[in-house]
Amino acid sequence: MTVDRADGPADGLTPVLRPVRAGNGFEEALEQILQIVRLGLVPGGGRLPAERELAERLGISRVTLREVLKVLQDQGLVESRRGRYGGTFVLARSDAGGEDELRRRVAGVDVEDVLRFREVLEVGAAGLCAAHGLEYERAERLRQALARTRDAPLGDYRRLDTLLHLTLAELCGSPTLTAQYAAVRATVNELLDCIPLLVRNLEHSQRQHTALVEAVLDGDADGAREIMREHCAGTAALLRGFLA
């Protein structure tokens, strides 16, 4: 996979991991690593990047990073393992719990606001990428993100789908938009995790992904925005259906 060196390591975490601002290093580092866990970018049983790398990418000391990881461990989200193959590993999440759990999570969320904000960010990102164009290396990143979603195991599809959307958000060139999208996508995933993966829906979604990437790479900004708007509407309809 070819990656623009300025974009950092090609581990799928680049859209979320970024240097924190001075003064709130602990809080912002905790927020970012929580997003990685909530978005499923490192699946259950998977290992986070090494402490040295994480600290460098976040722009914090290893002492601060260890404090962050201690909080996550206390919350039962990660565990630390020693030895040659040690590191910090994300713990597998328990079963989502179906419609009852979905309703519990929805109780504290303004679903319509979340879905509208997601649509605004995603449609905007798609239009910007198409209008401004992507040089070869960035275009290749988008192609590879799409390729990973094809024939993905059902249990891994949502993570790879999330990574494709995060990649598009990052490539639009606005770090602020990328950060806001990561946050809203985490909330959407919390809801999606409570409903079943439907093969027919995933097939339709994949056709939209392919058309979207083609429109972006062709520089068709209007087409990219319209495809993304329809794609977001499909997810919204699915969630509303389970909530009805």
CSV table of C-alpha atoms in Angstrom, one decimal:
chain,number,residue,atom,x,y,z
A,1,MET,CA,0.0,0.0,0.0
A,2,THR,CA,1.5,3.4,-1.0
A,3,VAL,CA,1.1,6.1,1.5
A,4,ASP,CA,2.0,9.8,1.5
A,5,ARG,CA,4.8,10.0,4.1
A,6,ALA,CA,3.3,13.2,5.5
A,7,ASP,CA,0.3,11.2,6.6
A,8,GLY,CA,2.2,8.9,8.9
A,9,PRO,CA,2.1,5.2,9.4
A,10,ALA,CA,-0.3,3.1,7.3
A,11,ASP,CA,-2.0,1.3,10.3
A,12,GLY,CA,-5.5,2.8,9.9
A,13,LEU,CA,-5.2,5.0,13.0
A,14,THR,CA,-3.9,8.1,11.2
A,15,PRO,CA,-7.4,9.8,11.0
A,16,VAL,CA,-7.8,9.6,14.7
A,17,LEU,CA,-4.3,9.8,16.2
A,18,ARG,CA,-2.9,13.4,16.1
A,19,PRO,CA,-0.6,15.5,18.3
A,20,VAL,CA,-2.6,16.9,21.3
A,21,ARG,CA,-2.7,20.5,22.3
A,22,ALA,CA,-0.6,21.8,25.1
A,23,GLY,CA,-2.4,22.0,28.4
A,24,ASN,CA,-4.8,19.1,27.9
A,25,GLY,CA,-2.4,16.3,26.9
A,26,PHE,CA,-3.9,13.6,29.2
A,27,GLU,CA,-7.5,14.4,28.4
A,28,GLU,CA,-7.0,14.6,24.6
A,29,ALA,CA,-4.9,11.5,24.5
A,30,LEU,CA,-7.5,9.6,26.4
A,31,GLU,CA,-10.2,10.8,24.0
A,32,GLN,CA,-8.3,9.7,21.0
A,33,ILE,CA,-7.4,6.2,22.2
A,34,LEU,CA,-11.0,5.8,23.4
A,35,GLN,CA,-12.1,6.6,19.9
A,36,ILE,CA,-9.8,4.0,18.5
A,37,VAL,CA,-11.4,1.4,20.8
A,38,ARG,CA,-15.0,2.6,20.2
A,39,LEU,CA,-14.6,2.7,16.5
A,40,GLY,CA,-13.1,-0.8,16.5
A,41,LEU,CA,-10.0,0.3,14.5
A,42,VAL,CA,-8.1,-2.1,16.7
A,43,PRO,CA,-10.4,-5.1,17.1
A,44,GLY,CA,-10.8,-7.1,20.3
A,45,GLY,CA,-7.6,-9.1,20.9
A,46,GLY,CA,-5.6,-6.7,18.7
A,47,ARG,CA,-2.6,-4.8,20.0
A,48,LEU,CA,-2.3,-1.0,20.1
A,49,PRO,CA,0.9,0.5,18.7
A,50,ALA,CA,3.9,0.3,21.0
A,51,GLU,CA,4.2,2.9,23.8
A,52,ARG,CA,7.0,4.8,22.2
A,53,GLU,CA,5.2,5.1,18.9
A,54,LEU,CA,1.9,6.1,20.5
A,55,ALA,CA,3.6,8.8,22.6
A,56,GLU,CA,5.4,10.2,19.6
A,57,ARG,CA,2.2,10.3,17.5
A,58,LEU,CA,0.2,11.9,20.3
A,59,GLY,CA,3.0,14.3,21.2
A,60,ILE,CA,3.0,13.4,24.9
A,61,SER,CA,5.5,11.8,27.3
A,62,ARG,CA,5.4,8.1,27.9
A,63,VAL,CA,4.6,8.8,31.6
A,64,THR,CA,1.4,10.6,30.5
A,65,LEU,CA,0.6,7.8,28.0
A,66,ARG,CA,0.9,5.2,30.8
A,67,GLU,CA,-1.5,7.2,32.9
A,68,VAL,CA,-4.0,7.1,30.0
A,69,LEU,CA,-3.5,3.4,29.5
A,70,LYS,CA,-4.0,2.8,33.2
A,71,VAL,CA,-7.4,4.5,33.0
A,72,LEU,CA,-8.4,2.3,30.1
A,73,GLN,CA,-7.2,-0.8,31.8
A,74,ASP,CA,-9.2,0.1,35.0
A,75,GLN,CA,-12.3,0.5,32.8
A,76,GLY,CA,-11.8,-3.0,31.4
A,77,LEU,CA,-11.1,-1.8,27.8
A,78,VAL,CA,-7.5,-2.9,27.4
A,79,GLU,CA,-5.0,-5.1,29.2
A,80,SER,CA,-1.2,-5.0,29.4
A,81,ARG,CA,0.8,-8.1,28.7
A,82,ARG,CA,4.5,-8.5,29.4
A,83,GLY,CA,7.1,-10.5,27.5
A,84,ARG,CA,8.4,-10.8,24.0
A,85,TYR,CA,4.9,-10.6,22.5
A,86,GLY,CA,3.6,-8.2,25.1
A,87,GLY,CA,2.0,-4.8,24.8
A,88,THR,CA,-1.4,-3.2,25.3
A,89,PHE,CA,-4.2,-5.2,23.9
A,90,VAL,CA,-7.8,-4.2,23.3
A,91,LEU,CA,-10.2,-6.5,25.2
A,92,ALA,CA,-13.1,-8.1,23.2
A,93,ARG,CA,-16.4,-6.4,23.8
A,94,SER,CA,-19.4,-8.4,25.1
A,95,ASP,CA,-22.3,-9.0,22.8
A,96,ALA,CA,-24.2,-5.9,21.9
A,97,GLY,CA,-27.5,-7.0,23.4
A,98,GLY,CA,-29.9,-6.4,20.5
A,99,GLU,CA,-32.8,-4.0,20.5
A,100,ASP,CA,-33.1,-3.6,24.2
A,101,GLU,CA,-29.4,-2.4,24.4
A,102,LEU,CA,-30.0,-0.2,21.3
A,103,ARG,CA,-32.9,1.5,23.1
A,104,ARG,CA,-30.8,2.0,26.2
A,105,ARG,CA,-28.0,3.6,24.3
A,106,VAL,CA,-30.5,5.8,22.3
A,107,ALA,CA,-32.0,7.1,25.5
A,108,GLY,CA,-29.0,9.4,26.0
A,109,VAL,CA,-28.5,10.3,22.4
A,110,ASP,CA,-30.2,12.7,20.1
A,111,VAL,CA,-30.2,10.3,17.2
A,112,GLU,CA,-31.6,12.7,14.6
A,113,ASP,CA,-29.0,15.3,15.5
A,114,VAL,CA,-26.2,12.7,15.3
A,115,LEU,CA,-27.4,11.4,11.9
A,116,ARG,CA,-27.7,14.9,10.4
A,117,PHE,CA,-24.3,15.9,11.6
A,118,ARG,CA,-22.8,12.8,10.2
A,119,GLU,CA,-24.4,13.5,6.8
A,120,VAL,CA,-23.1,17.1,6.8
A,121,LEU,CA,-19.6,16.0,7.5
A,122,GLU,CA,-19.5,13.0,5.1
A,123,VAL,CA,-21.2,14.8,2.2
A,124,GLY,CA,-18.8,17.7,2.7
A,125,ALA,CA,-15.7,15.5,2.9
A,126,ALA,CA,-16.7,13.6,-0.3
A,127,GLY,CA,-17.4,16.8,-2.2
A,128,LEU,CA,-14.1,18.4,-1.1
A,129,CYS,CA,-12.0,15.3,-2.0
A,130,ALA,CA,-13.6,15.3,-5.5
A,131,ALA,CA,-13.4,19.0,-6.1
A,132,HIS,CA,-9.8,19.4,-5.0
A,133,GLY,CA,-8.6,16.1,-6.4
A,134,LEU,CA,-6.3,13.5,-4.8
A,135,GLU,CA,-2.7,13.1,-6.0
A,136,TYR,CA,-1.6,9.6,-6.8
A,137,GLU,CA,-0.5,8.5,-3.3
A,138,ARG,CA,-3.7,9.7,-1.6
A,139,ALA,CA,-5.9,8.3,-4.3
A,140,GLU,CA,-4.2,5.0,-3.8
A,141,ARG,CA,-4.9,5.1,-0.1
A,142,LEU,CA,-8.6,5.5,-0.9
A,143,ARG,CA,-8.5,2.7,-3.4
A,144,GLN,CA,-6.9,0.4,-0.9
A,145,ALA,CA,-9.4,1.3,1.9
A,146,LEU,CA,-12.2,0.4,-0.5
A,147,ALA,CA,-10.4,-2.9,-1.5
A,148,ARG,CA,-10.2,-4.0,2.1
A,149,THR,CA,-14.0,-3.8,2.4
A,150,ARG,CA,-14.5,-6.2,-0.5
A,151,ASP,CA,-15.0,-9.8,0.6
A,152,ALA,CA,-14.2,-8.8,4.2
A,153,PRO,CA,-15.3,-11.4,6.8
A,154,LEU,CA,-18.7,-10.4,8.1
A,155,GLY,CA,-17.3,-9.9,11.6
A,156,ASP,CA,-14.7,-7.5,10.4
A,157,TYR,CA,-16.8,-5.6,7.9
A,158,ARG,CA,-17.9,-2.8,10.2
A,159,ARG,CA,-14.4,-2.0,11.2
A,160,LEU,CA,-13.2,-1.8,7.6
A,161,ASP,CA,-16.2,0.2,6.6
A,162,THR,CA,-15.4,2.7,9.3
A,163,LEU,CA,-11.8,2.9,8.2
A,164,LEU,CA,-12.9,3.6,4.6
A,165,HIS,CA,-15.1,6.5,5.8
A,166,LEU,CA,-12.4,7.8,8.1
A,167,THR,CA,-9.9,7.7,5.3
A,168,LEU,CA,-12.2,9.8,3.1
A,169,ALA,CA,-12.7,12.3,5.9
A,170,GLU,CA,-9.0,12.6,6.5
A,171,LEU,CA,-8.2,13.1,2.8
A,172,CYS,CA,-10.5,16.1,2.5
A,173,GLY,CA,-7.7,18.1,4.1
A,174,SER,CA,-9.5,19.5,7.2
A,175,PRO,CA,-8.1,18.1,10.5
A,176,THR,CA,-11.0,19.7,12.3
A,177,LEU,CA,-13.6,17.9,10.1
A,178,THR,CA,-11.7,14.6,10.5
A,179,ALA,CA,-11.7,14.9,14.3
A,180,GLN,CA,-15.4,15.8,14.4
A,181,TYR,CA,-16.2,12.9,12.1
A,182,ALA,CA,-14.3,10.4,14.2
A,183,ALA,CA,-16.3,11.5,17.2
A,184,VAL,CA,-19.7,11.3,15.5
A,185,ARG,CA,-18.8,8.0,13.8
A,186,ALA,CA,-18.0,6.5,17.2
A,187,THR,CA,-21.5,7.4,18.4
A,188,VAL,CA,-23.1,5.9,15.2
A,189,ASN,CA,-21.1,2.7,15.7
A,190,GLU,CA,-22.3,2.4,19.3
A,191,LEU,CA,-25.8,2.3,17.8
A,192,LEU,CA,-25.0,0.1,14.8
A,193,ASP,CA,-23.3,-2.5,17.0
A,194,CYS,CA,-26.7,-3.2,18.6
A,195,ILE,CA,-28.3,-4.3,15.3
A,196,PRO,CA,-27.5,-7.3,13.1
A,197,LEU,CA,-25.3,-7.1,10.0
A,198,LEU,CA,-27.7,-7.7,7.1
A,199,VAL,CA,-26.0,-9.2,4.0
A,200,ARG,CA,-28.4,-7.5,1.6
A,201,ASN,CA,-27.8,-4.2,3.2
A,202,LEU,CA,-24.0,-4.7,3.1
A,203,GLU,CA,-24.1,-5.6,-0.6
A,204,HIS,CA,-26.0,-2.4,-1.4
A,205,SER,CA,-23.6,-0.4,0.8
A,206,GLN,CA,-20.7,-1.9,-1.0
A,207,ARG,CA,-22.1,-0.9,-4.4
A,208,GLN,CA,-22.5,2.7,-3.0
A,209,HIS,CA,-18.9,2.6,-1.7
A,210,THR,CA,-17.6,1.7,-5.2
A,211,ALA,CA,-19.6,4.4,-6.9
A,212,LEU,CA,-18.5,6.9,-4.4
A,213,VAL,CA,-14.8,6.2,-4.7
A,214,GLU,CA,-15.2,6.3,-8.5
A,215,ALA,CA,-16.9,9.7,-8.4
A,216,VAL,CA,-14.2,11.1,-6.0
A,217,LEU,CA,-11.4,9.9,-8.2
A,218,ASP,CA,-13.1,11.2,-11.4
A,219,GLY,CA,-13.4,14.6,-9.8
A,220,ASP,CA,-17.2,14.5,-9.9
A,221,ALA,CA,-18.0,16.6,-6.8
A,222,ASP,CA,-21.8,16.7,-7.3
A,223,GLY,CA,-21.9,13.0,-7.9
A,224,ALA,CA,-19.8,12.2,-4.9
A,225,ARG,CA,-22.0,14.4,-2.7
A,226,GLU,CA,-25.2,12.8,-3.9
A,227,ILE,CA,-23.9,9.2,-3.5
A,228,MET,CA,-22.7,10.0,0.0
A,229,ARG,CA,-26.0,11.6,0.9
A,230,GLU,CA,-27.9,8.6,-0.3
A,231,HIS,CA,-25.5,6.3,1.6
A,232,CYS,CA,-26.0,8.1,4.8
A,233,ALA,CA,-29.7,8.1,4.3
A,234,GLY,CA,-29.6,4.3,4.1
A,235,THR,CA,-27.8,3.9,7.4
A,236,ALA,CA,-30.3,6.4,9.0
A,237,ALA,CA,-33.3,4.4,7.6
A,238,LEU,CA,-31.8,1.2,9.0
A,239,LEU,CA,-31.4,2.6,12.5
A,240,ARG,CA,-34.9,4.2,12.4
A,241,GLY,CA,-36.3,0.9,11.4
A,242,PHE,CA,-34.9,-0.9,14.4
A,243,LEU,CA,-36.1,1.9,16.6
A,244,ALA,CA,-39.6,2.0,15.3
